[in-house]
Amino acid sequence: MENFICEEHGVHQDIIEKVSKVMPDEAVLYDAAELLKVFGDSTRIRIIFVLCQSEMCVCDIAGLLGMTQSAISHQLRVLKQARLVASRREGKAIFYSLADSHVKTIFYHAMEHVME
């Protein structure tokens, strides 16, 4: 395999300038990395999949995924702190749903990518 060495052609200043003009602040990139970390847990991904299908309460999610309500509640708290999940109260029950359409889009793009 041939090695490509930039020293041979010099620095591509035009490309560097073009990209640096649109490069987000470090804080924005950090926040994006933190958001993507939340997607890095298979239990949370399973919960997101379930919530893509329907709004659900903790006990229904736990039953569907074969997990304890405590474990589901913990993961829902993480998802809610990341603003990926929203909740609403109906009497004593709390129902969870995806916070917005962006969550579903991110999830479906990830699924599409891994299924290629």
PDB file of C-alpha atoms in Angstrom:
ATOM      1  CA  MET A   1       0.000   0.000   0.000  1.00  0.00           C
ATOM      2  CA  GLU A   2       1.334   3.401  -0.959  1.00  0.00           C
ATOM      3  CA  ASN A   3       1.876   5.952   1.814  1.00  0.00           C
ATOM      4  CA  PHE A   4       0.634   9.452   1.182  1.00  0.00           C
ATOM      5  CA  ILE A   5       2.717  12.124   2.828  1.00  0.00           C
ATOM      6  CA  CYS A   6       1.397  15.671   3.033  1.00  0.00           C
ATOM      7  CA  GLU A   7       4.943  16.963   3.201  1.00  0.00           C
ATOM      8  CA  GLU A   8       5.286  15.972  -0.433  1.00  0.00           C
ATOM      9  CA  HIS A   9       2.476  18.297  -1.461  1.00  0.00           C
ATOM     10  CA  GLY A  10       2.578  20.774   1.394  1.00  0.00           C
ATOM     11  CA  VAL A  11      -0.240  21.828   3.693  1.00  0.00           C
ATOM     12  CA  HIS A  12      -3.568  22.314   1.973  1.00  0.00           C
ATOM     13  CA  GLN A  13      -4.190  25.796   3.335  1.00  0.00           C
ATOM     14  CA  ASP A  14      -7.333  26.371   1.269  1.00  0.00           C
ATOM     15  CA  ILE A  15      -8.996  23.312   2.792  1.00  0.00           C
ATOM     16  CA  ILE A  16      -7.873  24.244   6.306  1.00  0.00           C
ATOM     17  CA  GLU A  17      -9.315  27.757   5.936  1.00  0.00           C
ATOM     18  CA  LYS A  18     -12.602  26.473   4.494  1.00  0.00           C
ATOM     19  CA  VAL A  19     -13.118  23.971   7.317  1.00  0.00           C
ATOM     20  CA  SER A  20     -11.976  26.299  10.091  1.00  0.00           C
ATOM     21  CA  LYS A  21     -14.639  28.837   9.061  1.00  0.00           C
ATOM     22  CA  VAL A  22     -17.440  26.358   9.805  1.00  0.00           C
ATOM     23  CA  MET A  23     -15.815  24.495  12.717  1.00  0.00           C
ATOM     24  CA  PRO A  24     -18.061  24.714  15.795  1.00  0.00           C
ATOM     25  CA  ASP A  25     -16.735  25.894  19.145  1.00  0.00           C
ATOM     26  CA  GLU A  26     -15.070  23.252  21.300  1.00  0.00           C
ATOM     27  CA  ALA A  27     -17.959  23.464  23.798  1.00  0.00           C
ATOM     28  CA  VAL A  28     -20.488  22.568  21.105  1.00  0.00           C
ATOM     29  CA  LEU A  29     -18.395  19.601  19.968  1.00  0.00           C
ATOM     30  CA  TYR A  30     -18.039  18.477  23.585  1.00  0.00           C
ATOM     31  CA  ASP A  31     -21.822  18.635  24.075  1.00  0.00           C
ATOM     32  CA  ALA A  32     -22.331  16.598  20.892  1.00  0.00           C
ATOM     33  CA  ALA A  33     -19.870  13.982  22.152  1.00  0.00           C
ATOM     34  CA  GLU A  34     -21.687  13.811  25.496  1.00  0.00           C
ATOM     35  CA  LEU A  35     -25.024  13.359  23.705  1.00  0.00           C
ATOM     36  CA  LEU A  36     -23.637  10.547  21.583  1.00  0.00           C
ATOM     37  CA  LYS A  37     -22.308   8.831  24.719  1.00  0.00           C
ATOM     38  CA  VAL A  38     -25.897   8.527  25.925  1.00  0.00           C
ATOM     39  CA  PHE A  39     -26.657   6.548  22.770  1.00  0.00           C
ATOM     40  CA  GLY A  40     -23.721   4.270  23.640  1.00  0.00           C
ATOM     41  CA  ASP A  41     -25.679   1.986  25.960  1.00  0.00           C
ATOM     42  CA  SER A  42     -27.687  -0.935  24.570  1.00  0.00           C
ATOM     43  CA  THR A  43     -30.386  -0.667  27.249  1.00  0.00           C
ATOM     44  CA  ARG A  44     -30.955   2.988  26.430  1.00  0.00           C
ATOM     45  CA  ILE A  45     -31.037   2.127  22.721  1.00  0.00           C
ATOM     46  CA  ARG A  46     -33.680  -0.526  23.416  1.00  0.00           C
ATOM     47  CA  ILE A  47     -35.728   2.040  25.367  1.00  0.00           C
ATOM     48  CA  ILE A  48     -35.409   4.567  22.538  1.00  0.00           C
ATOM     49  CA  PHE A  49     -36.569   1.905  20.067  1.00  0.00           C
ATOM     50  CA  VAL A  50     -39.609   1.147  22.235  1.00  0.00           C
ATOM     51  CA  LEU A  51     -40.440   4.847  22.563  1.00  0.00           C
ATOM     52  CA  CYS A  52     -40.139   5.273  18.786  1.00  0.00           C
ATOM     53  CA  GLN A  53     -43.114   2.923  18.605  1.00  0.00           C
ATOM     54  CA  SER A  54     -45.298   4.282  21.398  1.00  0.00           C
ATOM     55  CA  GLU A  55     -45.469   6.376  24.524  1.00  0.00           C
ATOM     56  CA  MET A  56     -45.146   4.011  27.494  1.00  0.00           C
ATOM     57  CA  CYS A  57     -44.974   3.898  31.283  1.00  0.00           C
ATOM     58  CA  VAL A  58     -42.037   2.437  33.205  1.00  0.00           C
ATOM     59  CA  CYS A  59     -43.830  -0.791  34.093  1.00  0.00           C
ATOM     60  CA  ASP A  60     -44.729  -1.468  30.439  1.00  0.00           C
ATOM     61  CA  ILE A  61     -41.178  -0.767  29.259  1.00  0.00           C
ATOM     62  CA  ALA A  62     -39.778  -2.992  32.022  1.00  0.00           C
ATOM     63  CA  GLY A  63     -42.167  -5.812  31.114  1.00  0.00           C
ATOM     64  CA  LEU A  64     -41.426  -5.534  27.420  1.00  0.00           C
ATOM     65  CA  LEU A  65     -37.644  -5.487  27.898  1.00  0.00           C
ATOM     66  CA  GLY A  66     -37.595  -8.061  30.691  1.00  0.00           C
ATOM     67  CA  MET A  67     -35.945  -5.710  33.164  1.00  0.00           C
ATOM     68  CA  THR A  68     -36.781  -4.286  36.571  1.00  0.00           C
ATOM     69  CA  GLN A  69     -38.685  -1.030  36.874  1.00  0.00           C
ATOM     70  CA  SER A  70     -35.768   0.334  38.882  1.00  0.00           C
ATOM     71  CA  ALA A  71     -33.302  -0.367  36.054  1.00  0.00           C
ATOM     72  CA  ILE A  72     -35.625   1.216  33.493  1.00  0.00           C
ATOM     73  CA  SER A  73     -36.224   4.251  35.713  1.00  0.00           C
ATOM     74  CA  HIS A  74     -32.473   4.765  36.046  1.00  0.00           C
ATOM     75  CA  GLN A  75     -31.975   4.691  32.272  1.00  0.00           C
ATOM     76  CA  LEU A  76     -34.986   6.939  31.680  1.00  0.00           C
ATOM     77  CA  ARG A  77     -33.458   9.457  34.096  1.00  0.00           C
ATOM     78  CA  VAL A  78     -30.243   9.477  32.016  1.00  0.00           C
ATOM     79  CA  LEU A  79     -32.252   9.881  28.802  1.00  0.00           C
ATOM     80  CA  LYS A  80     -34.346  12.656  30.328  1.00  0.00           C
ATOM     81  CA  GLN A  81     -31.251  14.537  31.566  1.00  0.00           C
ATOM     82  CA  ALA A  82     -29.900  14.375  28.012  1.00  0.00           C
ATOM     83  CA  ARG A  83     -33.229  15.806  26.785  1.00  0.00           C
ATOM     84  CA  LEU A  84     -33.897  12.729  24.656  1.00  0.00           C
ATOM     85  CA  VAL A  85     -37.022  11.654  26.543  1.00  0.00           C
ATOM     86  CA  ALA A  86     -39.974  13.616  27.882  1.00  0.00           C
ATOM     87  CA  SER A  87     -42.567  12.605  30.433  1.00  0.00           C
ATOM     88  CA  ARG A  88     -46.156  13.438  31.268  1.00  0.00           C
ATOM     89  CA  ARG A  89     -48.239  12.528  34.273  1.00  0.00           C
ATOM     90  CA  GLU A  90     -51.684  10.981  33.985  1.00  0.00           C
ATOM     91  CA  GLY A  91     -53.045  10.464  37.495  1.00  0.00           C
ATOM     92  CA  LYS A  92     -50.429   8.385  39.287  1.00  0.00           C
ATOM     93  CA  ALA A  93     -48.899   7.057  36.079  1.00  0.00           C
ATOM     94  CA  ILE A  94     -46.014   8.739  34.264  1.00  0.00           C
ATOM     95  CA  PHE A  95     -45.777   8.158  30.539  1.00  0.00           C
ATOM     96  CA  TYR A  96     -42.536   8.548  28.619  1.00  0.00           C
ATOM     97  CA  SER A  97     -42.046   9.517  24.994  1.00  0.00           C
ATOM     98  CA  LEU A  98     -39.246  10.776  22.794  1.00  0.00           C
ATOM     99  CA  ALA A  99     -38.516  14.438  23.433  1.00  0.00           C
ATOM    100  CA  ASP A 100     -38.755  15.391  19.757  1.00  0.00           C
ATOM    101  CA  SER A 101     -38.419  14.114  16.217  1.00  0.00           C
ATOM    102  CA  HIS A 102     -34.631  14.633  16.246  1.00  0.00           C
ATOM    103  CA  VAL A 103     -34.217  11.672  18.597  1.00  0.00           C
ATOM    104  CA  LYS A 104     -36.089   9.377  16.237  1.00  0.00           C
ATOM    105  CA  THR A 105     -34.071  10.706  13.285  1.00  0.00           C
ATOM    106  CA  ILE A 106     -30.743  10.091  15.041  1.00  0.00           C
ATOM    107  CA  PHE A 107     -31.859   6.615  16.084  1.00  0.00           C
ATOM    108  CA  TYR A 108     -33.153   5.618  12.649  1.00  0.00           C
ATOM    109  CA  HIS A 109     -30.015   6.948  10.933  1.00  0.00           C
ATOM    110  CA  ALA A 110     -27.895   4.855  13.292  1.00  0.00           C
ATOM    111  CA  MET A 111     -30.034   1.776  12.598  1.00  0.00           C
ATOM    112  CA  GLU A 112     -29.839   2.379   8.861  1.00  0.00           C
ATOM    113  CA  HIS A 113     -26.063   2.705   9.066  1.00  0.00           C
ATOM    114  CA  VAL A 114     -25.527  -0.540  10.992  1.00  0.00           C
ATOM    115  CA  MET A 115     -27.932  -2.478   8.762  1.00  0.00           C
ATOM    116  CA  GLU A 116     -26.178  -1.520   5.493  1.00  0.00           C
TER     117      GLU A 116
END
